[in-house]
XYZ file of C-alpha atoms in Angstrom:
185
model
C 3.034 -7.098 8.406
C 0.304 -9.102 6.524
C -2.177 -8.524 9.571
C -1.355 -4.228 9.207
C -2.360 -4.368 5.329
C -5.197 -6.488 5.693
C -6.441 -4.505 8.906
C -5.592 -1.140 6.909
C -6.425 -1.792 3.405
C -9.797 -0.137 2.345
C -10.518 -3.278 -0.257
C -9.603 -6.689 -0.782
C -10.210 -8.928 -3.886
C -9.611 -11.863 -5.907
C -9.559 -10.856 -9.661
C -7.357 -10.990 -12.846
C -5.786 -8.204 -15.050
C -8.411 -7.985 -18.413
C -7.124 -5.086 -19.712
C -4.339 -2.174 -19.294
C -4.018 1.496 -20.912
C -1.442 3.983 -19.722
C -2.559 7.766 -18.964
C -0.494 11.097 -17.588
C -1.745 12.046 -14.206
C -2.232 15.650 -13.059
C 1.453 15.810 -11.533
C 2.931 14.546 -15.363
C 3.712 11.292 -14.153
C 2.947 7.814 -15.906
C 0.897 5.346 -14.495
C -1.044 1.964 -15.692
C -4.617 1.614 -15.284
C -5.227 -2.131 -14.771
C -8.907 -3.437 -15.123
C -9.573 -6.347 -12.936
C -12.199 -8.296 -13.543
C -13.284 -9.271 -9.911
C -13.934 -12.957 -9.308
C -14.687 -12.702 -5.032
C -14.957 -9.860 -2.907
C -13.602 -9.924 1.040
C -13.716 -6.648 2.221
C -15.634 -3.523 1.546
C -17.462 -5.561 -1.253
C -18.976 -3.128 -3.956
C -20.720 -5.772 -5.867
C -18.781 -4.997 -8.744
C -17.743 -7.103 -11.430
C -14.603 -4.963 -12.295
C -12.145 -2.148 -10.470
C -9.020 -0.663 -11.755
C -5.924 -0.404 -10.186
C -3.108 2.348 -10.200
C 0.104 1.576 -10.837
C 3.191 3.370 -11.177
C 5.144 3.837 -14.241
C 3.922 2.619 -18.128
C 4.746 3.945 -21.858
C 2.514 6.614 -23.384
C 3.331 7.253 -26.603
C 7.286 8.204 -27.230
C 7.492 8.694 -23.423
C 8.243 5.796 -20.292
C 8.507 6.042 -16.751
C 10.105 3.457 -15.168
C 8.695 3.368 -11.084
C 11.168 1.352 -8.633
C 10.265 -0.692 -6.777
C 6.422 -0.971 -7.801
C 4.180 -3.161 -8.576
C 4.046 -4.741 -12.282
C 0.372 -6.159 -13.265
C 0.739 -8.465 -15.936
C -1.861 -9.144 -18.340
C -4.126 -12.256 -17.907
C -2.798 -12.861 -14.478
C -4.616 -13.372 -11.322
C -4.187 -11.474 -8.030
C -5.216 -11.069 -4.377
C -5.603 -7.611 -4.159
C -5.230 -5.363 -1.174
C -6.134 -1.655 -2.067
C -6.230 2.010 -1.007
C -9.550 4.333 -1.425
C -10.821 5.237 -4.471
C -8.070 7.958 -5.671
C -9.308 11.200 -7.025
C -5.480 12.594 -6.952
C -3.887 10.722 -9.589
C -6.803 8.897 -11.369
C -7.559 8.605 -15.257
C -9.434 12.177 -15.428
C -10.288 11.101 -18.736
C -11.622 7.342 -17.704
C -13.267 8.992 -14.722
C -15.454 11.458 -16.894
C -16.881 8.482 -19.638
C -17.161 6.312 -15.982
C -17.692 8.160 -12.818
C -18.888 5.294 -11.065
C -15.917 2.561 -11.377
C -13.160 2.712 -8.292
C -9.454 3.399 -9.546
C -7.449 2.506 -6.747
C -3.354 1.738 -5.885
C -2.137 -1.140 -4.024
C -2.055 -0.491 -0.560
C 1.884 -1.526 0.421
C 2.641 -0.735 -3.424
C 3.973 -4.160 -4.436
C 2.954 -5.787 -0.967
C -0.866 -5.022 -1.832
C -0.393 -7.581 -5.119
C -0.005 -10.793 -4.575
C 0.729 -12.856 -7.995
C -1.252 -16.699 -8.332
C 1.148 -18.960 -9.682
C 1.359 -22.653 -9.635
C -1.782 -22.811 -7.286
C -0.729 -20.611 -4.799
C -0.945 -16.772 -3.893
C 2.615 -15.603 -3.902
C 3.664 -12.168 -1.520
C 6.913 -11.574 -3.864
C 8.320 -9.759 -0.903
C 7.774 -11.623 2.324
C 8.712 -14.752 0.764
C 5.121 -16.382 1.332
C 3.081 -18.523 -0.572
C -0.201 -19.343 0.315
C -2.769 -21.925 -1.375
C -6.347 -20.262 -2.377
C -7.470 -22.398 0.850
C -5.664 -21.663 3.312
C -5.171 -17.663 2.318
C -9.152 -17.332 2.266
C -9.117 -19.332 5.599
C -6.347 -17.646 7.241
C -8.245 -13.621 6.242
C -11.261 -15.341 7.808
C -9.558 -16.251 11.011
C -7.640 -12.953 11.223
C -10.421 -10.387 10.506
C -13.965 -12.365 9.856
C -13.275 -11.681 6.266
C -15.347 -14.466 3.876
C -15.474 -14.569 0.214
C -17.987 -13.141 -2.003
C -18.990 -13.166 -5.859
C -19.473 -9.840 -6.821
C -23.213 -10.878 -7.132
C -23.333 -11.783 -2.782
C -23.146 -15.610 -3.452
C -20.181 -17.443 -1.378
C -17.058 -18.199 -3.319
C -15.444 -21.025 -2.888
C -11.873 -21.452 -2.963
C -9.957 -23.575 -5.196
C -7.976 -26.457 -4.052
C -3.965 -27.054 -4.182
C -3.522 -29.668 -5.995
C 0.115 -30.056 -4.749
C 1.175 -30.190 -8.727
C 3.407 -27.242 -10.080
C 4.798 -26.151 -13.429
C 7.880 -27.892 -14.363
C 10.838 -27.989 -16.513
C 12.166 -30.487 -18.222
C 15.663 -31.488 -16.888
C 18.577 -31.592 -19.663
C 20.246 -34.552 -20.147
C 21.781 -34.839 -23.210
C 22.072 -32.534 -26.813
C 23.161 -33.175 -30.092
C 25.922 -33.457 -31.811
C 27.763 -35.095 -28.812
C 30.109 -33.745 -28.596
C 29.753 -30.123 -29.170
C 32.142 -26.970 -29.846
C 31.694 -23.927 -27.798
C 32.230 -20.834 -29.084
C 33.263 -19.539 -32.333
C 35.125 -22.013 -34.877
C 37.318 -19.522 -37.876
């Protein structure tokens, strides 16, 4: 349930994916190291601008591993993040030597820890929910005491729904009128 990963997560964050490199773990397996660039802390805060998370699966050089189901970060997207302890198992050795100090981390819940923003609202892919900045930040605050936090200790505040979300355009005509389908010999 959403109370169980909040409850059982070690961290939870607002940030969006900056940057992403692919790396072999000690076991030969794949993963995606995802830097997040943290916008508000709400538990465990580490006052940390940035933390990378694990995920299974990614291309590295001629070779791809395909994880399913896992969780996809996509570039330039924004997440609430619910994660596990800083992983020592099947980290970036290499990004761990040059930075000792930054957390790598999986999802707790896999794809349940990641939960996408889209059209002003924080989307659990799985459970089917979607929750407005607001009410998500109010409803972790009524749950477990959490409150939002810039990495720096100042209170975040939440952004508004606007009640507005993408939309396309309907189709309701093409030309020619009228049109062939198919192949014409």
């Amino acid at each position: 349930s959403f109370s169980e990963r909040v409850h059982n997560a070690n961290s939870l964050l607002l940030g969006k994916v900056a940057q992403q490199h692919c790396y072999q773990d000690a076991q030969g397996n794949i993963n995606t190291l995802n830097e997040i660039l943290v916008d508000a802390w709400l538990k465990n805060p580490l006052n940390k601008t940035e933390v990378y998370v694990i995920t299974a699966g990614g291309v590295l050089g001629s070779r791809a591993q395909v994880t399913y189901p896992a969780v996809q970060l996509q570039k330039g997207e924004e997440y609430f993040l619910m994660l596990e302890k800083d992983n020592h198992l099947s980290h970036d050795k290499a990004f761990r030597s040059a930075h000792p100090d930054k957390l790598q981390a999986f999802p707790f819940a896999d794809a349940q820890g990641a939960w996408q923003y889209q059209d002003g609202k924080y989307h659990d892919a799985l459970a089917e929910i979607a929750l407005p900045e607001k009410i998500l930040l109010e409803e972790l605050n009524r749950m477990a005491g959490l409150v939002a936090k810039r990495p720096d200790g100042t209170p975040y505040i939440a952004r508004e729904f606007s009640g507005r979300t993408t939309q396309t355009a309907d189709v309701s005509s093409f030309s020619p009128n009228p049109t062939d389908a198919g192949t014409i010999d």
